[in-house]
């Protein structure tokens, strides 16, 4: 057998102790040296930090306002006078409320200024709602109201004679000559089937079914607009839908306020919806192109419809000759549908900076308007939002595809925070050459003050005067004592503007929920010059919807777009109003027609309304 090697003997524990002690001792000595060095460095750093630098010599700074910034200017007094009853308007909005607190009852309705009888003054259509199917009947049933302008600011009710004595749960309105017969037609949105009324000259007839634009009877439609999105020279139709709603869904959501009980509330717990886009076929009918056009935006996570649309504004934001679409969505991100010029749209709201509020949140967006209110190349979008959310004021940042919310710096943010704002409108109410901003306010819930002392059901409209870019803030809130009856607290919703009495300045129409509207006459007496333009094009879009105008006067360039769809569920008149202040000469006037034609207008007469025809 092979002999195994002897087993190695391992040292016992005691034989290891002296060697370990020497190693540990050396380690401790070096550690103590390192700690002493670190301590010395820390002490030195503390001494250096505590050492006070010698005080600089005392300098007295003279506070001066920069040369380019002037102190606040004095806001002009421009009284608005309530002439609703005097003008013959007896309409009272009917919302069908019976105590169940159904959401459509509090969202209100719009109005439209348009010239339905072609006599060159603005007539007025007021949208009305009706009874719910489960409610008792009333006689006569509620109908919309059509008022003919007599040319002097007075109105005559011609609803029944015009064939509009029908009853639907109406919400919004759009106006435009869809069949190119030279007369302006009516489209009304509703909870349920929408309606298209063709203007025959002496009356309107319902052509909804034949035209194919009734929509789904189960939907709740809101904002709508006629526009030529495909540049074929006829008017197409875009219609927003709000939320997927029914009476039973509303009762199941059961929104409650502590101390009040069942109440009207935001649409947070309702599913979103898709809008409709109808392409005009040129023969009095439309084709629904909603799906292939790209206007149907889905939630990227769930795949369900993402929109809760209320405010709508067609606008060529990048001036590429194609009409884009801004959609103000309530409690979800806004949409900016960029027209790609091939019959489709691309949703670019977040990319352009137009989707969310200044803190990255979705707001309770209601109405929308846009303008070059700085009289430069920067476009601004104003959005009316829910209570305790400032009005949003997106401004382009030297790039037509880059926006930031500048509401605070522009003077609109803080004064608008408490208000629940619906209609927003840019208009030059004092004719000084700068566009001002109006917003119509009013809460959803009549009992809101019992649970929130900062809120009231009736709220005062707000007018912001444009002081110009050389001031500390562009917009200054106009004191209530300076605006007359415009300071009346109201349950405000829609708003529209027109020169109803032919004196050159812009009057106002504000709608309310369950109450009469306010027709407010502009009684400014500032002596400012002005110019009004009515554009007449050729072909089917003879009203030149979508055309742009640039006016240079006094070294300033003003820009406007011909578009009736503005504010909340409403339409304003088509003629453009340019205030000129004390300037008595226009240096240039250029019209950019929808088909790309550029026309320079040479013969200009101030303080009149001119008609410019496309060459």
Coordinates of C-alpha atoms in Angstrom, one line a residue, residues 30 152 155 379 420 540 602:
X30 CA -2.1 55.0 10.6
X152 CA -80.5 101.0 -36.0
X155 CA -84.5 93.7 -33.3
X379 CA -50.0 84.5 -31.9
X420 CA -65.2 80.1 -13.7
X540 CA -68.6 78.7 -53.0
X602 CA -55.2 101.1 -52.3

